[in-house]
């Protein structure tokens, strides 16, 4: 098990890239089955989901589109609880099947805000696809249909997730060492 130091914190490997990719492929297979005749629009939430979204889309075999939205809710290692929309959605979503692609669902507030925003645009359906979910940290009731991995309530970095903008490039997912 390897460790990395980012800023003032040390992290240890918790989920190797091979396991992540195996789980991403399994989620993609479910989406391919469930959305076979729907031409979904994947809305990837930046910055954290960009690696997950890229790996996920490479496994999607059905017609689809992708776009990006940027929301912010973190400061350092904790969620601020306040979601700020940074870059909005430009596509016409009316009648579309939307799959939100998120790196991690923590409290669920970011996802709740996304669903509320999308709902005003009359989509045919809205689905949540996340790399990671922290079930014990959820504060809102969400239907997370596509989750690659459930993890404990620990701060993590790597595979697109950051600590103060550092560590996104790490291939594995690392957990903070107290």
PDB file of C-alpha atoms in Angstrom:
ATOM      1  CA  UNK A   1       0.000   0.000   0.000  1.00  0.00           C
ATOM      2  CA  UNK A   2       1.544   3.293  -1.056  1.00  0.00           C
ATOM      3  CA  UNK A   3       1.241   6.735   0.469  1.00  0.00           C
ATOM      4  CA  UNK A   4       1.352  10.229  -1.019  1.00  0.00           C
ATOM      5  CA  UNK A   5       1.738  13.619   0.593  1.00  0.00           C
ATOM      6  CA  UNK A   6      -0.394  16.492  -0.690  1.00  0.00           C
ATOM      7  CA  UNK A   7       0.072  19.886   0.938  1.00  0.00           C
ATOM      8  CA  UNK A   8       0.010  19.167   4.686  1.00  0.00           C
ATOM      9  CA  UNK A   9      -1.745  15.770   4.575  1.00  0.00           C
ATOM     10  CA  UNK A  10      -0.702  12.167   3.982  1.00  0.00           C
ATOM     11  CA  UNK A  11      -2.920   9.732   2.070  1.00  0.00           C
ATOM     12  CA  UNK A  12      -2.738   5.945   1.644  1.00  0.00           C
ATOM     13  CA  UNK A  13      -4.058   3.838  -1.240  1.00  0.00           C
ATOM     14  CA  UNK A  14      -7.581   2.626  -0.547  1.00  0.00           C
ATOM     15  CA  UNK A  15      -8.992   1.669  -3.978  1.00  0.00           C
ATOM     16  CA  UNK A  16      -6.580   0.635  -6.763  1.00  0.00           C
ATOM     17  CA  UNK A  17      -7.190   1.750 -10.339  1.00  0.00           C
ATOM     18  CA  UNK A  18      -7.913  -1.823 -11.486  1.00  0.00           C
ATOM     19  CA  UNK A  19     -10.855  -2.087  -9.039  1.00  0.00           C
ATOM     20  CA  UNK A  20     -12.141   1.361 -10.027  1.00  0.00           C
ATOM     21  CA  UNK A  21     -12.110   0.457 -13.733  1.00  0.00           C
ATOM     22  CA  UNK A  22     -13.837  -2.863 -13.057  1.00  0.00           C
ATOM     23  CA  UNK A  23     -16.627  -1.057 -11.201  1.00  0.00           C
ATOM     24  CA  UNK A  24     -16.905   1.666 -13.873  1.00  0.00           C
ATOM     25  CA  UNK A  25     -17.336  -1.011 -16.537  1.00  0.00           C
ATOM     26  CA  UNK A  26     -20.093  -2.708 -14.494  1.00  0.00           C
ATOM     27  CA  UNK A  27     -21.984   0.602 -14.140  1.00  0.00           C
ATOM     28  CA  UNK A  28     -21.618   1.264 -17.880  1.00  0.00           C
ATOM     29  CA  UNK A  29     -23.043  -2.170 -18.682  1.00  0.00           C
ATOM     30  CA  UNK A  30     -26.132  -1.406 -16.570  1.00  0.00           C
ATOM     31  CA  UNK A  31     -26.582   1.967 -18.283  1.00  0.00           C
ATOM     32  CA  UNK A  32     -26.152   0.356 -21.720  1.00  0.00           C
ATOM     33  CA  UNK A  33     -28.947  -2.067 -20.815  1.00  0.00           C
ATOM     34  CA  UNK A  34     -31.298   0.432 -19.137  1.00  0.00           C
ATOM     35  CA  UNK A  35     -30.892   3.211 -21.712  1.00  0.00           C
ATOM     36  CA  UNK A  36     -30.603   1.057 -24.849  1.00  0.00           C
ATOM     37  CA  UNK A  37     -33.227   2.990 -26.838  1.00  0.00           C
ATOM     38  CA  UNK A  38     -33.048   6.397 -25.145  1.00  0.00           C
ATOM     39  CA  UNK A  39     -29.972   8.336 -26.449  1.00  0.00           C
ATOM     40  CA  UNK A  40     -29.174   9.760 -22.990  1.00  0.00           C
ATOM     41  CA  UNK A  41     -27.427  13.048 -22.329  1.00  0.00           C
ATOM     42  CA  UNK A  42     -24.660  12.593 -19.762  1.00  0.00           C
ATOM     43  CA  UNK A  43     -24.118  15.746 -17.684  1.00  0.00           C
ATOM     44  CA  UNK A  44     -20.723  15.455 -16.042  1.00  0.00           C
ATOM     45  CA  UNK A  45     -20.142  17.617 -12.978  1.00  0.00           C
ATOM     46  CA  UNK A  46     -16.753  19.325 -13.148  1.00  0.00           C
ATOM     47  CA  UNK A  47     -14.041  19.286 -11.967  1.00  0.00           C
ATOM     48  CA  UNK A  48     -14.064  16.017 -10.054  1.00  0.00           C
ATOM     49  CA  UNK A  49     -15.957  13.753 -12.451  1.00  0.00           C
ATOM     50  CA  UNK A  50     -13.884  14.351 -15.585  1.00  0.00           C
ATOM     51  CA  UNK A  51     -11.782  11.170 -15.292  1.00  0.00           C
ATOM     52  CA  UNK A  52     -14.768   9.025 -14.252  1.00  0.00           C
ATOM     53  CA  UNK A  53     -16.860  10.511 -17.083  1.00  0.00           C
ATOM     54  CA  UNK A  54     -14.135   9.772 -19.647  1.00  0.00           C
ATOM     55  CA  UNK A  55     -13.698   6.159 -18.503  1.00  0.00           C
ATOM     56  CA  UNK A  56     -17.464   5.656 -18.235  1.00  0.00           C
ATOM     57  CA  UNK A  57     -18.174   7.017 -21.732  1.00  0.00           C
ATOM     58  CA  UNK A  58     -15.502   4.751 -23.239  1.00  0.00           C
ATOM     59  CA  UNK A  59     -17.574   1.808 -21.941  1.00  0.00           C
ATOM     60  CA  UNK A  60     -20.932   3.154 -23.178  1.00  0.00           C
ATOM     61  CA  UNK A  61     -21.947   1.386 -26.394  1.00  0.00           C
ATOM     62  CA  UNK A  62     -25.322   3.061 -27.033  1.00  0.00           C
ATOM     63  CA  UNK A  63     -25.939   6.388 -28.795  1.00  0.00           C
ATOM     64  CA  UNK A  64     -25.435   9.205 -26.280  1.00  0.00           C
ATOM     65  CA  UNK A  65     -24.227  12.768 -25.810  1.00  0.00           C
ATOM     66  CA  UNK A  66     -22.163  14.439 -23.090  1.00  0.00           C
ATOM     67  CA  UNK A  67     -22.023  17.946 -21.704  1.00  0.00           C
ATOM     68  CA  UNK A  68     -20.521  19.501 -18.583  1.00  0.00           C
ATOM     69  CA  UNK A  69     -21.703  21.586 -15.654  1.00  0.00           C
ATOM     70  CA  UNK A  70     -19.606  23.004 -12.852  1.00  0.00           C
ATOM     71  CA  UNK A  71     -20.864  23.247  -9.292  1.00  0.00           C
ATOM     72  CA  UNK A  72     -18.866  23.990  -6.178  1.00  0.00           C
ATOM     73  CA  UNK A  73     -19.527  22.889  -2.591  1.00  0.00           C
ATOM     74  CA  UNK A  74     -16.131  22.013  -1.069  1.00  0.00           C
ATOM     75  CA  UNK A  75     -13.470  24.033   0.728  1.00  0.00           C
ATOM     76  CA  UNK A  76     -10.357  22.035   1.619  1.00  0.00           C
ATOM     77  CA  UNK A  77     -11.466  18.684   3.050  1.00  0.00           C
ATOM     78  CA  UNK A  78     -15.047  19.546   4.060  1.00  0.00           C
ATOM     79  CA  UNK A  79     -18.273  20.319   2.264  1.00  0.00           C
ATOM     80  CA  UNK A  80     -19.361  23.903   2.811  1.00  0.00           C
ATOM     81  CA  UNK A  81     -23.000  22.817   2.616  1.00  0.00           C
ATOM     82  CA  UNK A  82     -23.598  25.659   0.155  1.00  0.00           C
ATOM     83  CA  UNK A  83     -23.755  24.800  -3.529  1.00  0.00           C
ATOM     84  CA  UNK A  84     -22.779  27.493  -6.019  1.00  0.00           C
ATOM     85  CA  UNK A  85     -23.447  27.023  -9.721  1.00  0.00           C
ATOM     86  CA  UNK A  86     -20.361  28.154 -11.615  1.00  0.00           C
ATOM     87  CA  UNK A  87     -21.060  27.061 -15.199  1.00  0.00           C
ATOM     88  CA  UNK A  88     -24.655  26.469 -16.282  1.00  0.00           C
ATOM     89  CA  UNK A  89     -26.373  24.104 -18.679  1.00  0.00           C
ATOM     90  CA  UNK A  90     -26.762  25.291 -22.279  1.00  0.00           C
ATOM     91  CA  UNK A  91     -28.511  22.288 -23.863  1.00  0.00           C
ATOM     92  CA  UNK A  92     -32.258  21.968 -24.404  1.00  0.00           C
ATOM     93  CA  UNK A  93     -33.191  19.240 -21.922  1.00  0.00           C
ATOM     94  CA  UNK A  94     -36.925  18.995 -22.702  1.00  0.00           C
ATOM     95  CA  UNK A  95     -37.878  15.384 -23.325  1.00  0.00           C
ATOM     96  CA  UNK A  96     -34.293  14.162 -22.845  1.00  0.00           C
ATOM     97  CA  UNK A  97     -33.109  11.326 -20.618  1.00  0.00           C
ATOM     98  CA  UNK A  98     -30.440  12.895 -18.409  1.00  0.00           C
ATOM     99  CA  UNK A  99     -27.730  11.017 -16.523  1.00  0.00           C
ATOM    100  CA  UNK A 100     -25.858  13.197 -14.047  1.00  0.00           C
ATOM    101  CA  UNK A 101     -22.259  11.967 -13.760  1.00  0.00           C
ATOM    102  CA  UNK A 102     -20.724  12.855 -10.405  1.00  0.00           C
ATOM    103  CA  UNK A 103     -17.435  11.880  -8.785  1.00  0.00           C
ATOM    104  CA  UNK A 104     -18.839  11.519  -5.273  1.00  0.00           C
ATOM    105  CA  UNK A 105     -22.166  11.900  -3.518  1.00  0.00           C
ATOM    106  CA  UNK A 106     -21.386  12.992   0.018  1.00  0.00           C
ATOM    107  CA  UNK A 107     -24.217  14.887   1.764  1.00  0.00           C
ATOM    108  CA  UNK A 108     -26.306  14.776  -1.412  1.00  0.00           C
ATOM    109  CA  UNK A 109     -26.877  18.545  -1.442  1.00  0.00           C
ATOM    110  CA  UNK A 110     -25.024  19.091  -4.707  1.00  0.00           C
ATOM    111  CA  UNK A 111     -27.059  16.354  -6.362  1.00  0.00           C
ATOM    112  CA  UNK A 112     -30.308  17.711  -4.930  1.00  0.00           C
ATOM    113  CA  UNK A 113     -29.474  21.154  -6.345  1.00  0.00           C
ATOM    114  CA  UNK A 114     -28.667  19.631  -9.746  1.00  0.00           C
ATOM    115  CA  UNK A 115     -31.951  17.702  -9.835  1.00  0.00           C
ATOM    116  CA  UNK A 116     -33.918  20.842  -8.875  1.00  0.00           C
ATOM    117  CA  UNK A 117     -32.171  22.841 -11.607  1.00  0.00           C
ATOM    118  CA  UNK A 118     -32.745  20.149 -14.224  1.00  0.00           C
ATOM    119  CA  UNK A 119     -36.393  19.667 -13.243  1.00  0.00           C
ATOM    120  CA  UNK A 120     -37.248  23.173 -14.431  1.00  0.00           C
ATOM    121  CA  UNK A 121     -36.131  22.180 -17.948  1.00  0.00           C
ATOM    122  CA  UNK A 122     -38.721  19.374 -18.443  1.00  0.00           C
ATOM    123  CA  UNK A 123     -36.451  16.362 -19.014  1.00  0.00           C
ATOM    124  CA  UNK A 124     -38.083  12.983 -19.713  1.00  0.00           C
ATOM    125  CA  UNK A 125     -36.065  11.514 -16.820  1.00  0.00           C
ATOM    126  CA  UNK A 126     -33.113  12.306 -14.561  1.00  0.00           C
ATOM    127  CA  UNK A 127     -30.763   9.601 -13.281  1.00  0.00           C
ATOM    128  CA  UNK A 128     -27.772   9.770 -10.942  1.00  0.00           C
ATOM    129  CA  UNK A 129     -24.503   8.032 -11.806  1.00  0.00           C
ATOM    130  CA  UNK A 130     -21.703   8.439  -9.308  1.00  0.00           C
ATOM    131  CA  UNK A 131     -18.299   6.895  -8.914  1.00  0.00           C
ATOM    132  CA  UNK A 132     -18.537   7.008  -5.126  1.00  0.00           C
ATOM    133  CA  UNK A 133     -21.258   7.388  -2.517  1.00  0.00           C
ATOM    134  CA  UNK A 134     -20.969   7.820   1.255  1.00  0.00           C
ATOM    135  CA  UNK A 135     -24.275   6.321   2.474  1.00  0.00           C
ATOM    136  CA  UNK A 136     -23.721   7.258   6.129  1.00  0.00           C
ATOM    137  CA  UNK A 137     -23.126  10.925   5.225  1.00  0.00           C
ATOM    138  CA  UNK A 138     -26.249  11.427   3.059  1.00  0.00           C
ATOM    139  CA  UNK A 139     -28.500  14.203   4.363  1.00  0.00           C
ATOM    140  CA  UNK A 140     -31.108  14.113   1.580  1.00  0.00           C
ATOM    141  CA  UNK A 141     -33.160  11.302   0.086  1.00  0.00           C
ATOM    142  CA  UNK A 142     -31.792  10.490  -3.379  1.00  0.00           C
ATOM    143  CA  UNK A 143     -32.430   7.686  -5.848  1.00  0.00           C
ATOM    144  CA  UNK A 144     -28.844   6.842  -6.815  1.00  0.00           C
ATOM    145  CA  UNK A 145     -29.385   4.282  -9.569  1.00  0.00           C
ATOM    146  CA  UNK A 146     -25.793   3.937 -10.727  1.00  0.00           C
ATOM    147  CA  UNK A 147     -23.086   3.919  -8.045  1.00  0.00           C
ATOM    148  CA  UNK A 148     -19.753   2.277  -8.756  1.00  0.00           C
ATOM    149  CA  UNK A 149     -18.610   2.098  -5.110  1.00  0.00           C
ATOM    150  CA  UNK A 150     -19.880   2.805  -1.600  1.00  0.00           C
ATOM    151  CA  UNK A 151     -17.223   4.131   0.767  1.00  0.00           C
ATOM    152  CA  UNK A 152     -17.036   5.096   4.444  1.00  0.00           C
ATOM    153  CA  UNK A 153     -17.130   8.734   5.525  1.00  0.00           C
ATOM    154  CA  UNK A 154     -13.435   9.467   4.966  1.00  0.00           C
ATOM    155  CA  UNK A 155     -11.778  12.177   2.922  1.00  0.00           C
ATOM    156  CA  UNK A 156     -10.314  10.804  -0.296  1.00  0.00           C
ATOM    157  CA  UNK A 157      -8.226  12.017  -3.216  1.00  0.00           C
ATOM    158  CA  UNK A 158      -7.236  10.700  -6.646  1.00  0.00           C
ATOM    159  CA  UNK A 159      -8.943   9.588  -9.858  1.00  0.00           C
ATOM    160  CA  UNK A 160     -10.279  13.102 -10.382  1.00  0.00           C
ATOM    161  CA  UNK A 161     -10.936  13.969  -6.729  1.00  0.00           C
ATOM    162  CA  UNK A 162      -8.739  16.622  -5.183  1.00  0.00           C
ATOM    163  CA  UNK A 163      -7.433  18.163  -2.012  1.00  0.00           C
ATOM    164  CA  UNK A 164      -7.214  21.914  -2.622  1.00  0.00           C
ATOM    165  CA  UNK A 165      -6.923  21.266  -6.401  1.00  0.00           C
ATOM    166  CA  UNK A 166      -4.050  18.766  -6.009  1.00  0.00           C
ATOM    167  CA  UNK A 167      -4.063  14.977  -6.505  1.00  0.00           C
ATOM    168  CA  UNK A 168      -6.689  14.702  -9.262  1.00  0.00           C
ATOM    169  CA  UNK A 169      -4.087  13.032 -11.498  1.00  0.00           C
ATOM    170  CA  UNK A 170      -3.504  10.064  -9.162  1.00  0.00           C
ATOM    171  CA  UNK A 171      -4.641   6.793 -10.770  1.00  0.00           C
ATOM    172  CA  UNK A 172      -5.737   5.143  -7.507  1.00  0.00           C
ATOM    173  CA  UNK A 173      -8.034   6.545  -4.820  1.00  0.00           C
ATOM    174  CA  UNK A 174      -6.311   7.451  -1.574  1.00  0.00           C
ATOM    175  CA  UNK A 175      -7.731   7.902   1.927  1.00  0.00           C
ATOM    176  CA  UNK A 176      -6.459  10.504   4.339  1.00  0.00           C
ATOM    177  CA  UNK A 177      -4.185   9.208   7.134  1.00  0.00           C
ATOM    178  CA  UNK A 178      -4.946  10.887  10.466  1.00  0.00           C
TER     179      UNK A 178
END
